Amino acid sequence: MTLTLYNTLTRRKEPFEPIDPKNVRMYVCGPTVYDLAHIGNARPIIVFDVLFRLLRHLYGEQHVTYARNITDVDDKINARAVERFPEMPPTEAIRKLTEETTAQFHKDIAALGVLPPTVEPRATDHIAEMRVLCDELVANGHAYVGEDHVLFAVGSMPDYGKLARRSLEEMEAGARVDVAPYKRGPMDFVLWKPSKPGEPSWPSPAGIATPGRPGWHIECSAMAGKHLGNVFDIHGGGIDLVFPHHENEIAQSRCAHGTSVMANVWMHNGFLQVEGEKMSKSLGNFVTIKELFDEWRGYSWPGQVARFAMLGTHYRQPIDFSQDALDQASIALSGFKTWAADIPGASPSREFMDALSDDLNTPRAIAELHRLSQLAQRGVHEQTDRMTKPGAMLEKLEASPAAQLSASLSFLGLDMESYDRNWVQNQSRLSISEEQSAKIAQLISARLAARKAKNWAESDRIRDELAAMGIQLKDGKDPQTGEAITMWEVKR
Ligand code: AMP
Ligand code: ZN
């Protein structure tokens, strides 16, 4: 099994060869902690969590270092902190905002089944490293000082624009005319800037007297360098980060360290839309991770459902996040829960691993889950047949489809043990009391029993009784297992 990964740097799928198989190193740009993370932010977190799991499987848990940072110094953070806590001194307000937001982020992504990365560096803990980078770049002529700013001179780097495949000439031609007076070239970008009163500030590098703060790009170069070294294996993030963020990270790190690459493989996830539209506050379709768990479209969605829905689309494709996709994910998981068997020593199937190793082809891996689920269902019937025949041999349990299904689900980070396949019926806290909810569950199972016994009159009577309580039923069949499933919702 060879792992192949699509590399944005070469625009090709390539066999993955770590620099040091005893220490495979990956960096992913993490959140800027000024607001609740939205489901678009969840995408890179989930995608690279799957890659982290795969790398740990291939090279051993002790041989993978995954760094995912927290950006806790940023203009948006400063503005939001003052807005939210106007009565506090700004530095205290900033600390309160970033701590609260980081804690909520951790809670959100844990519920999505995401493993903690090996290290989670915070920008504010790496200011010294950022200052050193600035000094080095000024010393070797790749950066200069202008009006208390440190700027990177993009013209000093012959292949600036290589990741994004943009030429400097084109970029300069397209640049706005109102270029800041302290910039020598219109595309030169800020490594360090002076702080206004009330903004977080640190002693500046490059002999600048005014205290200042780092630009965004230098933060990641400093944290990646500190934890993963000057050249490492994989760098990831959303597709929007290719330019300018990753291009600039590359420029800073390569020019400071005199290397020909910063990371060998650059990976980018596609963007997430909601019901076919760009997610935005003004369109009213902005969904935070927390909201999904609390209440979205009348339900509080389990983390497994959101995670599974996210993996249904290949990471490089745009993804359309919708209630329909979540419903489908619920139905599929409910079927899997029925047929999977947790057998110690079992591993995912060969086809499942091959699919993941092919540039994280999760849709193909999920098709394999459906196949295993069908086999497991058939196996149950066949085994009961066989057991009635004398001398029948039972297949080795850990290689059975049911066991492979369970192992594959857990490989994907889907905690099926705690997944309640009847979760839709557990939405009691939305608008229904515990008692009512228990009553509904009881009526639904009585109705399913009546339907099984082909007692249609009784089944209809129960449907009407529920309707009178304001409960609407949705009958469905698990498309893979054929098992009858009934979901309910409150009539609106
Ligand atoms: P930000 O906090 O905006 O810097 O974003 C954090 C991460 O989420 C980055 O890797 C972004 O590329 C990613 N991201 C932001 N919005 C979306 C979206 N709608 N779809 C997919 N990824 C996103
Ligand atoms: Zn970054």
Short mmCIF file of C-alpha atoms and ligand atoms in Angstrom, two decimals:
data_model
loop_
_atom_site.label_atom_id
_atom_site.label_comp_id
_atom_site.label_asym_id
_atom_site.label_seq_id
_atom_site.Cartn_x
_atom_site.Cartn_y
_atom_site.Cartn_z
CA MET A 1 0.00 0.00 0.00
CA THR A 2 1.53 3.31 -1.08
CA LEU A 3 0.21 6.58 0.18
CA THR A 4 -0.27 9.11 -2.59
CA LEU A 5 -1.13 12.74 -1.92
CA TYR A 6 -2.06 15.59 -4.22
CA ASN A 7 0.57 18.31 -3.92
CA THR A 8 -0.56 21.87 -4.67
CA LEU A 9 3.11 22.77 -5.28
CA THR A 10 3.41 20.41 -8.27
CA ARG A 11 -0.32 20.12 -9.09
CA ARG A 12 0.09 16.35 -9.13
CA LYS A 13 -0.71 13.29 -7.08
CA GLU A 14 2.61 11.91 -5.85
CA PRO A 15 3.76 8.95 -3.76
CA PHE A 16 4.44 10.23 -0.26
CA GLU A 17 8.01 9.83 0.94
CA PRO A 18 8.72 11.24 4.39
CA ILE A 19 12.04 12.95 5.03
CA ASP A 20 12.42 10.82 8.15
CA PRO A 21 9.98 7.89 8.58
CA LYS A 22 10.83 7.93 12.29
CA ASN A 23 9.44 11.47 12.52
CA VAL A 24 6.83 12.38 9.92
CA ARG A 25 5.98 16.06 10.34
CA MET A 26 2.78 17.91 9.41
CA TYR A 27 1.67 21.49 10.02
CA VAL A 28 -1.88 22.76 9.57
CA CYS A 29 -2.99 26.38 9.97
CA GLY A 30 -5.42 26.50 12.86
CA PRO A 31 -8.13 28.97 13.82
CA THR A 32 -7.89 32.66 14.59
CA VAL A 33 -9.65 32.66 17.93
CA TYR A 34 -11.98 35.64 17.86
CA ASP A 35 -15.33 33.94 17.28
CA LEU A 36 -17.04 30.54 17.34
CA ALA A 37 -15.64 28.16 14.72
CA HIS A 38 -18.06 27.55 11.84
CA ILE A 39 -18.63 24.33 9.95
CA GLY A 40 -16.32 25.55 7.16
CA ASN A 41 -13.50 25.77 9.72
CA ALA A 42 -14.37 22.23 10.79
CA ARG A 43 -13.50 20.89 7.35
CA PRO A 44 -9.69 21.22 7.43
CA ILE A 45 -9.71 20.09 11.06
CA ILE A 46 -11.55 16.87 10.14
CA VAL A 47 -9.70 16.24 6.85
CA PHE A 48 -6.25 16.57 8.39
CA ASP A 49 -7.35 14.55 11.41
CA VAL A 50 -8.05 11.66 9.02
CA LEU A 51 -4.62 12.14 7.46
CA PHE A 52 -3.04 12.25 10.95
CA ARG A 53 -4.72 8.93 11.78
CA LEU A 54 -3.55 7.41 8.50
CA LEU A 55 0.05 8.58 9.00
CA ARG A 56 0.06 7.19 12.55
CA HIS A 57 -1.16 3.88 11.19
CA LEU A 58 1.50 3.80 8.46
CA TYR A 59 4.51 5.05 10.45
CA GLY A 60 3.54 4.32 14.05
CA GLU A 61 1.92 6.59 16.62
CA GLN A 62 5.26 7.67 18.06
CA HIS A 63 6.62 8.63 14.66
CA VAL A 64 4.25 11.39 13.58
CA THR A 65 4.39 15.00 14.78
CA TYR A 66 1.32 17.04 13.95
CA ALA A 67 1.36 20.76 14.76
CA ARG A 68 -1.86 22.76 14.45
CA ASN A 69 -1.56 26.30 15.71
CA ILE A 70 -3.83 28.76 17.47
CA THR A 71 -3.63 32.29 16.09
CA ASP A 72 -4.21 34.43 19.17
CA VAL A 73 -2.79 37.73 17.96
CA ASP A 74 -4.62 39.37 15.08
CA ASP A 75 -6.46 42.60 14.22
CA LYS A 76 -9.84 40.85 14.26
CA ILE A 77 -9.14 39.63 17.80
CA ASN A 78 -8.29 43.15 19.01
CA ALA A 79 -11.40 44.66 17.50
CA ARG A 80 -13.73 41.94 18.81
CA ALA A 81 -12.24 42.00 22.32
CA VAL A 82 -12.90 45.72 22.74
CA GLU A 83 -16.40 45.29 21.33
CA ARG A 84 -17.29 42.39 23.64
CA PHE A 85 -15.64 43.61 26.82
CA PRO A 86 -15.59 47.42 26.57
CA GLU A 87 -15.24 47.86 30.32
CA MET A 88 -11.98 45.88 30.52
CA PRO A 89 -8.45 47.06 29.79
CA PRO A 90 -7.75 45.88 26.17
CA THR A 91 -5.05 43.32 27.02
CA GLU A 92 -7.31 41.66 29.59
CA ALA A 93 -10.22 41.71 27.17
CA ILE A 94 -8.05 40.07 24.53
CA ARG A 95 -6.92 37.36 26.91
CA LYS A 96 -10.50 36.67 28.00
CA LEU A 97 -11.74 36.50 24.40
CA THR A 98 -8.96 34.22 23.12
CA GLU A 99 -9.17 31.90 26.13
CA GLU A 100 -12.93 31.54 25.89
CA THR A 101 -12.86 31.02 22.14
CA THR A 102 -10.05 28.47 22.33
CA ALA A 103 -11.87 26.48 25.03
CA GLN A 104 -15.05 26.39 22.95
CA PHE A 105 -13.06 25.38 19.85
CA HIS A 106 -11.57 22.43 21.74
CA LYS A 107 -15.00 21.37 22.93
CA ASP A 108 -16.48 21.63 19.44
CA ILE A 109 -13.84 19.62 17.64
CA ALA A 110 -13.62 16.96 20.35
CA ALA A 111 -17.32 16.31 19.71
CA LEU A 112 -16.43 15.92 16.02
CA GLY A 113 -14.10 13.04 16.94
CA VAL A 114 -10.89 14.99 16.26
CA LEU A 115 -7.71 13.81 18.01
CA PRO A 116 -5.60 16.46 19.72
CA PRO A 117 -2.57 17.29 17.55
CA THR A 118 0.88 16.45 18.91
CA VAL A 119 1.52 20.14 19.58
CA GLU A 120 -0.82 23.10 19.51
CA PRO A 121 1.43 26.14 19.48
CA ARG A 122 0.01 29.57 20.25
CA ALA A 123 1.29 32.58 18.36
CA THR A 124 1.76 34.64 21.55
CA ASP A 125 4.16 31.99 22.90
CA HIS A 126 6.41 32.37 19.84
CA ILE A 127 7.03 36.10 19.58
CA ALA A 128 10.76 35.64 20.26
CA GLU A 129 11.05 33.22 17.30
CA MET A 130 9.17 35.69 15.08
CA ARG A 131 11.56 38.48 16.05
CA VAL A 132 14.53 36.25 15.19
CA LEU A 133 13.04 35.51 11.75
CA CYS A 134 12.54 39.24 11.13
CA ASP A 135 16.14 39.98 12.13
CA GLU A 136 17.50 37.21 9.91
CA LEU A 137 15.49 38.37 6.91
CA VAL A 138 16.59 41.97 7.34
CA ALA A 139 20.20 40.84 7.78
CA ASN A 140 20.23 38.77 4.60
CA GLY A 141 18.51 41.41 2.49
CA HIS A 142 15.08 39.76 2.07
CA ALA A 143 13.36 42.29 4.33
CA TYR A 144 13.67 45.98 5.18
CA VAL A 145 12.39 48.49 7.72
CA GLY A 146 10.02 51.31 6.76
CA GLU A 147 8.20 53.59 9.21
CA ASP A 148 8.55 51.11 12.11
CA HIS A 149 7.31 48.22 9.97
CA VAL A 150 9.36 45.25 8.83
CA LEU A 151 8.46 44.31 5.26
CA PHE A 152 9.35 41.34 3.14
CA ALA A 153 10.80 42.33 -0.24
CA VAL A 154 9.12 39.91 -2.62
CA GLY A 155 11.38 41.07 -5.47
CA SER A 156 14.32 39.53 -3.59
CA MET A 157 12.94 36.03 -4.15
CA PRO A 158 13.13 34.85 -7.78
CA ASP A 159 10.36 32.24 -7.53
CA TYR A 160 7.91 34.16 -5.34
CA GLY A 161 4.44 33.09 -6.53
CA LYS A 162 5.43 29.50 -7.30
CA LEU A 163 2.81 27.86 -5.04
CA ALA A 164 -0.04 30.01 -6.32
CA ARG A 165 1.39 29.96 -9.87
CA ARG A 166 1.22 33.72 -10.19
CA SER A 167 4.02 35.81 -11.58
CA LEU A 168 5.20 38.83 -9.66
CA GLU A 169 4.76 41.03 -12.74
CA GLU A 170 1.10 40.07 -13.05
CA MET A 171 0.50 40.55 -9.36
CA GLU A 172 2.17 43.95 -9.37
CA ALA A 173 0.19 45.03 -12.42
CA GLY A 174 -3.02 44.07 -10.62
CA ALA A 175 -2.07 45.68 -7.31
CA ARG A 176 -4.01 48.67 -6.06
CA VAL A 177 -2.36 52.06 -6.58
CA ASP A 178 -2.74 53.34 -3.03
CA VAL A 179 0.36 51.51 -1.88
CA ALA A 180 1.53 52.34 1.64
CA PRO A 181 4.42 54.85 1.53
CA TYR A 182 6.70 52.60 3.60
CA LYS A 183 6.54 49.81 0.98
CA ARG A 184 9.19 49.57 -1.73
CA GLY A 185 7.15 47.22 -3.90
CA PRO A 186 3.35 46.98 -4.04
CA MET A 187 3.36 43.24 -3.21
CA ASP A 188 5.80 43.53 -0.30
CA PHE A 189 4.06 42.29 2.84
CA VAL A 190 4.24 43.06 6.54
CA LEU A 191 6.30 40.88 8.88
CA TRP A 192 6.01 43.20 11.85
CA LYS A 193 4.04 46.40 12.50
CA PRO A 194 3.90 49.06 15.21
CA SER A 195 1.13 48.74 17.81
CA LYS A 196 -1.30 51.52 18.61
CA PRO A 197 -1.94 52.32 22.27
CA GLY A 198 -4.11 49.61 23.83
CA GLU A 199 -3.10 46.99 21.26
CA PRO A 200 -0.94 44.05 22.32
CA SER A 201 2.71 44.92 21.84
CA TRP A 202 6.18 43.46 22.24
CA PRO A 203 9.67 44.91 21.83
CA SER A 204 10.29 45.18 18.09
CA PRO A 205 13.01 43.46 16.03
CA ALA A 206 15.43 45.07 13.56
CA GLY A 207 16.32 47.95 15.88
CA ILE A 208 12.85 49.52 15.76
CA ALA A 209 12.21 51.55 18.93
CA THR A 210 8.39 51.51 18.87
CA PRO A 211 6.84 48.34 20.36
CA GLY A 212 4.90 46.31 17.82
CA ARG A 213 3.26 43.04 16.89
CA PRO A 214 3.70 40.38 14.24
CA GLY A 215 1.91 40.06 10.91
CA TRP A 216 -0.16 36.91 10.37
CA HIS A 217 2.14 35.05 7.97
CA ILE A 218 5.26 35.24 10.13
CA GLU A 219 3.40 33.54 12.97
CA CYS A 220 3.06 30.26 11.09
CA SER A 221 6.66 30.34 9.78
CA ALA A 222 7.91 30.75 13.35
CA MET A 223 5.71 28.06 14.88
CA ALA A 224 6.31 25.53 12.07
CA GLY A 225 10.08 26.13 12.24
CA LYS A 226 10.19 25.78 16.01
CA HIS A 227 8.21 22.54 16.19
CA LEU A 228 8.91 20.83 12.88
CA GLY A 229 12.25 22.19 11.67
CA ASN A 230 13.28 24.25 8.65
CA VAL A 231 11.99 21.69 6.14
CA PHE A 232 9.19 19.29 6.95
CA ASP A 233 6.83 16.90 5.15
CA ILE A 234 3.28 18.20 4.86
CA HIS A 235 1.69 21.63 5.20
CA GLY A 236 -2.09 21.93 5.04
CA GLY A 237 -5.01 24.32 5.22
CA GLY A 238 -8.04 25.53 3.29
CA ILE A 239 -7.75 26.44 -0.39
CA ASP A 240 -8.22 30.14 0.45
CA LEU A 241 -4.87 30.08 2.24
CA VAL A 242 -2.78 29.28 -0.88
CA PHE A 243 -2.42 32.97 -1.59
CA PRO A 244 -1.22 35.05 0.07
CA HIS A 245 -0.84 33.17 3.38
CA HIS A 246 1.02 30.04 2.31
CA GLU A 247 2.94 31.77 -0.45
CA ASN A 248 4.21 34.21 2.15
CA GLU A 249 4.98 31.53 4.73
CA ILE A 250 7.12 29.85 2.07
CA ALA A 251 8.88 33.12 1.19
CA GLN A 252 9.71 33.88 4.84
CA SER A 253 10.86 30.40 5.83
CA ARG A 254 12.87 29.62 2.71
CA CYS A 255 14.61 32.99 2.64
CA ALA A 256 15.38 32.93 6.37
CA HIS A 257 16.73 29.37 6.32
CA GLY A 258 18.21 29.30 2.82
CA THR A 259 16.24 26.19 1.85
CA SER A 260 14.65 25.28 -1.49
CA VAL A 261 11.32 24.27 0.08
CA MET A 262 9.53 24.88 3.37
CA ALA A 263 7.43 21.70 3.20
CA ASN A 264 7.56 19.00 0.52
CA VAL A 265 3.81 18.50 0.17
CA TRP A 266 1.21 21.28 0.29
CA MET A 267 -2.38 20.14 0.73
CA HIS A 268 -5.54 22.22 0.52
CA ASN A 269 -9.16 21.36 1.23
CA GLY A 270 -11.95 22.73 -0.94
CA PHE A 271 -14.49 25.19 0.39
CA LEU A 272 -17.74 24.42 2.13
CA GLN A 273 -21.06 25.89 1.06
CA VAL A 274 -24.43 25.63 2.78
CA GLU A 275 -27.39 24.42 0.69
CA GLY A 276 -25.67 25.56 -2.51
CA GLU A 277 -24.73 29.05 -1.33
CA LYS A 278 -21.60 30.62 0.04
CA MET A 279 -21.88 30.64 3.81
CA SER A 280 -22.15 34.18 5.11
CA LYS A 281 -23.71 36.08 7.96
CA SER A 282 -25.57 38.37 5.59
CA LEU A 283 -27.24 35.44 3.79
CA GLY A 284 -28.37 34.07 7.14
CA ASN A 285 -26.91 30.63 6.38
CA PHE A 286 -23.92 30.89 8.68
CA VAL A 287 -23.65 27.75 10.83
CA THR A 288 -21.29 27.39 13.76
CA ILE A 289 -20.19 23.98 14.99
CA LYS A 290 -21.74 24.71 18.36
CA GLU A 291 -25.05 25.61 16.75
CA LEU A 292 -25.11 22.27 14.94
CA PHE A 293 -24.84 20.48 18.27
CA ASP A 294 -27.28 22.81 20.07
CA GLU A 295 -29.96 23.16 17.42
CA TRP A 296 -29.92 23.47 13.67
CA ARG A 297 -33.05 22.93 11.57
CA GLY A 298 -34.86 21.70 14.64
CA TYR A 299 -32.36 19.02 15.59
CA SER A 300 -29.25 18.78 17.68
CA TRP A 301 -26.94 16.79 15.42
CA PRO A 302 -24.51 14.24 16.84
CA GLY A 303 -20.83 14.92 16.10
CA GLN A 304 -20.54 11.58 14.28
CA VAL A 305 -23.24 12.64 11.80
CA ALA A 306 -21.50 15.93 10.99
CA ARG A 307 -18.13 14.21 10.66
CA PHE A 308 -19.48 11.46 8.44
CA ALA A 309 -21.36 13.94 6.24
CA MET A 310 -18.12 15.91 5.83
CA LEU A 311 -16.19 12.83 4.70
CA GLY A 312 -18.79 11.97 2.06
CA THR A 313 -17.11 14.43 -0.32
CA HIS A 314 -13.48 14.19 -1.38
CA TYR A 315 -11.48 16.82 0.51
CA ARG A 316 -10.34 18.66 -2.62
CA GLN A 317 -13.87 19.11 -3.97
CA PRO A 318 -16.16 21.88 -2.83
CA ILE A 319 -18.69 20.47 -0.37
CA ASP A 320 -22.34 21.32 -0.11
CA PHE A 321 -23.40 21.10 3.50
CA SER A 322 -27.13 20.53 3.82
CA GLN A 323 -29.75 19.04 6.05
CA ASP A 324 -30.28 16.40 3.41
CA ALA A 325 -26.61 15.37 3.63
CA LEU A 326 -26.95 15.13 7.43
CA ASP A 327 -30.13 13.06 7.13
CA GLN A 328 -28.41 10.68 4.72
CA ALA A 329 -25.43 10.43 7.05
CA SER A 330 -27.74 9.60 9.97
CA ILE A 331 -29.43 6.83 8.04
CA ALA A 332 -26.14 5.33 6.86
CA LEU A 333 -24.64 5.41 10.37
CA SER A 334 -27.77 3.87 11.88
CA GLY A 335 -27.41 0.96 9.44
CA PHE A 336 -23.70 0.57 10.16
CA LYS A 337 -24.37 0.57 13.89
CA THR A 338 -26.77 -2.31 13.36
CA TRP A 339 -24.37 -4.53 11.41
CA ALA A 340 -20.94 -3.65 12.74
CA ALA A 341 -19.41 -5.97 15.33
CA ASP A 342 -16.57 -4.79 17.52
CA ILE A 343 -14.18 -7.77 17.51
CA PRO A 344 -10.75 -7.35 19.15
CA GLY A 345 -7.91 -7.72 16.66
CA ALA A 346 -9.99 -6.77 13.60
CA SER A 347 -8.62 -4.35 10.98
CA PRO A 348 -10.25 -2.31 8.25
CA SER A 349 -10.60 -4.08 4.91
CA ARG A 350 -7.90 -3.85 2.27
CA GLU A 351 -10.12 -1.86 -0.10
CA PHE A 352 -10.91 0.64 2.65
CA MET A 353 -7.20 1.25 3.34
CA ASP A 354 -6.41 1.43 -0.38
CA ALA A 355 -9.10 4.09 -0.82
CA LEU A 356 -7.76 6.24 2.02
CA SER A 357 -4.20 5.84 0.78
CA ASP A 358 -5.29 7.17 -2.60
CA ASP A 359 -5.12 10.86 -1.68
CA LEU A 360 -7.65 10.36 1.15
CA ASN A 361 -10.43 9.11 -1.06
CA THR A 362 -13.07 9.07 1.67
CA PRO A 363 -16.08 8.72 -0.68
CA ARG A 364 -14.55 5.48 -1.99
CA ALA A 365 -13.80 4.37 1.57
CA ILE A 366 -17.43 5.04 2.49
CA ALA A 367 -18.67 3.03 -0.50
CA GLU A 368 -16.61 0.18 0.97
CA LEU A 369 -18.37 0.65 4.34
CA HIS A 370 -21.69 0.17 2.57
CA ARG A 371 -20.40 -2.96 0.86
CA LEU A 372 -19.15 -4.40 4.17
CA SER A 373 -22.44 -3.54 5.82
CA GLN A 374 -24.36 -5.45 3.15
CA LEU A 375 -22.05 -8.43 3.48
CA ALA A 376 -22.38 -8.33 7.25
CA GLN A 377 -26.14 -8.34 6.98
CA ARG A 378 -26.07 -11.24 4.54
CA GLY A 379 -23.50 -12.98 6.73
CA VAL A 380 -25.83 -12.95 9.69
CA HIS A 381 -28.45 -14.83 7.69
CA GLU A 382 -25.96 -17.19 6.08
CA GLN A 383 -24.39 -18.00 9.40
CA THR A 384 -27.71 -18.92 10.93
CA ASP A 385 -28.30 -21.18 7.90
CA ARG A 386 -24.86 -22.72 8.16
CA MET A 387 -25.05 -23.32 11.86
CA THR A 388 -28.04 -25.54 11.30
CA LYS A 389 -25.95 -27.71 8.92
CA PRO A 390 -23.72 -30.31 10.57
CA GLY A 391 -19.96 -29.73 10.41
CA ALA A 392 -20.29 -26.08 9.30
CA MET A 393 -17.19 -23.95 9.84
CA LEU A 394 -17.56 -20.43 11.07
CA GLU A 395 -15.29 -17.94 9.34
CA LYS A 396 -12.62 -16.26 11.41
CA LEU A 397 -14.44 -13.60 13.32
CA GLU A 398 -11.89 -10.79 13.05
CA ALA A 399 -11.83 -11.04 9.26
CA SER A 400 -15.62 -11.01 9.00
CA PRO A 401 -17.28 -8.08 7.21
CA ALA A 402 -19.00 -7.05 10.45
CA ALA A 403 -15.65 -6.83 12.24
CA GLN A 404 -13.98 -5.05 9.30
CA LEU A 405 -16.86 -2.61 9.19
CA SER A 406 -16.44 -1.78 12.86
CA ALA A 407 -12.66 -1.39 12.53
CA SER A 408 -13.06 0.84 9.47
CA LEU A 409 -15.57 3.09 11.22
CA SER A 410 -13.25 3.52 14.14
CA PHE A 411 -10.33 4.21 11.78
CA LEU A 412 -12.34 7.13 10.40
CA GLY A 413 -12.72 8.47 13.93
CA LEU A 414 -16.41 7.64 14.19
CA ASP A 415 -17.16 6.61 17.73
CA MET A 416 -20.00 4.16 17.11
CA GLU A 417 -20.09 2.98 20.69
CA SER A 418 -21.58 6.27 21.80
CA TYR A 419 -23.55 6.83 18.58
CA ASP A 420 -27.22 6.41 19.30
CA ARG A 421 -28.86 5.14 16.18
CA ASN A 422 -32.20 6.34 17.44
CA TRP A 423 -30.85 9.79 18.14
CA VAL A 424 -33.51 11.52 16.11
CA GLN A 425 -35.98 10.28 18.66
CA ASN A 426 -33.90 11.75 21.45
CA GLN A 427 -34.46 15.34 20.56
CA SER A 428 -36.53 15.77 23.70
CA ARG A 429 -34.74 18.86 24.91
CA LEU A 430 -35.73 20.93 21.89
CA SER A 431 -39.41 21.33 22.54
CA ILE A 432 -40.53 18.06 24.02
CA SER A 433 -40.33 16.81 27.58
CA GLU A 434 -38.47 13.62 28.54
CA GLU A 435 -41.80 12.02 29.27
CA GLN A 436 -43.32 12.92 25.91
CA SER A 437 -40.21 11.75 24.17
CA ALA A 438 -40.34 8.35 25.87
CA LYS A 439 -44.00 8.08 24.91
CA ILE A 440 -43.17 8.88 21.28
CA ALA A 441 -40.39 6.31 21.19
CA GLN A 442 -42.74 3.73 22.65
CA LEU A 443 -45.47 4.51 20.09
CA ILE A 444 -42.97 4.35 17.22
CA SER A 445 -41.69 0.94 18.21
CA ALA A 446 -45.28 -0.32 18.67
CA ARG A 447 -46.03 0.98 15.19
CA LEU A 448 -42.94 -0.68 13.70
CA ALA A 449 -44.04 -3.95 15.31
CA ALA A 450 -47.56 -3.53 13.91
CA ARG A 451 -46.14 -2.90 10.45
CA LYS A 452 -43.96 -5.98 10.71
CA ALA A 453 -47.06 -7.98 11.56
CA LYS A 454 -48.79 -6.31 8.59
CA ASN A 455 -51.37 -4.87 10.98
CA TRP A 456 -51.92 -1.75 8.91
CA ALA A 457 -54.98 -0.57 10.82
CA GLU A 458 -53.01 -0.47 14.08
CA SER A 459 -50.05 1.16 12.36
CA ASP A 460 -52.30 3.89 10.97
CA ARG A 461 -54.00 4.38 14.30
CA ILE A 462 -50.66 4.98 15.99
CA ARG A 463 -49.61 7.39 13.24
CA ASP A 464 -52.82 9.37 13.86
CA GLU A 465 -52.29 9.32 17.61
CA LEU A 466 -48.82 10.78 17.10
CA ALA A 467 -50.14 13.32 14.62
CA ALA A 468 -52.63 14.46 17.24
CA MET A 469 -49.66 15.04 19.54
CA GLY A 470 -48.10 17.22 16.85
CA ILE A 471 -45.53 14.63 15.81
CA GLN A 472 -44.89 13.91 12.18
CA LEU A 473 -43.27 10.65 11.10
CA LYS A 474 -40.79 10.09 8.31
CA ASP A 475 -40.60 6.45 7.26
CA GLY A 476 -37.52 5.32 5.45
CA LYS A 477 -35.44 2.33 4.69
CA ASP A 478 -31.76 2.11 5.20
CA PRO A 479 -30.70 2.07 1.52
CA GLN A 480 -27.99 -0.49 2.24
CA THR A 481 -29.54 -2.82 4.76
CA GLY A 482 -33.19 -2.47 3.87
CA GLU A 483 -34.00 -2.09 7.55
CA ALA A 484 -37.09 0.03 8.28
CA ILE A 485 -36.26 3.27 10.04
CA THR A 486 -38.71 5.82 11.39
CA MET A 487 -37.65 9.32 12.22
CA TRP A 488 -39.92 11.88 13.78
CA GLU A 489 -40.12 15.60 14.00
CA VAL A 490 -42.31 18.19 15.58
CA LYS A 491 -44.78 19.59 13.06
CA ARG A 492 -43.97 23.22 12.43
P1 AMP B 1 -9.75 31.24 9.49
O1 AMP B 1 -10.12 31.18 10.94
O2 AMP B 1 -10.67 32.04 8.64
O3 AMP B 1 -8.29 31.60 9.29
O4 AMP B 1 -9.89 29.76 8.92
C1 AMP B 1 -9.34 28.63 9.56
C2 AMP B 1 -9.30 27.48 8.59
O5 AMP B 1 -10.61 27.20 8.08
C3 AMP B 1 -8.45 27.74 7.35
O6 AMP B 1 -7.74 26.56 7.01
C4 AMP B 1 -9.46 28.09 6.27
O7 AMP B 1 -8.98 27.78 5.00
C5 AMP B 1 -10.61 27.17 6.65
N1 AMP B 1 -11.92 27.64 6.15
C6 AMP B 1 -12.53 28.83 6.41
N2 AMP B 1 -13.73 28.90 5.79
C7 AMP B 1 -13.91 27.72 5.15
C8 AMP B 1 -14.97 27.17 4.33
N3 AMP B 1 -16.10 27.84 4.09
N4 AMP B 1 -14.79 25.94 3.82
C9 AMP B 1 -13.66 25.22 4.07
N5 AMP B 1 -12.64 25.67 4.82
C10 AMP B 1 -12.75 26.90 5.37
ZN ZN B 2 -0.62 29.47 8.58
#
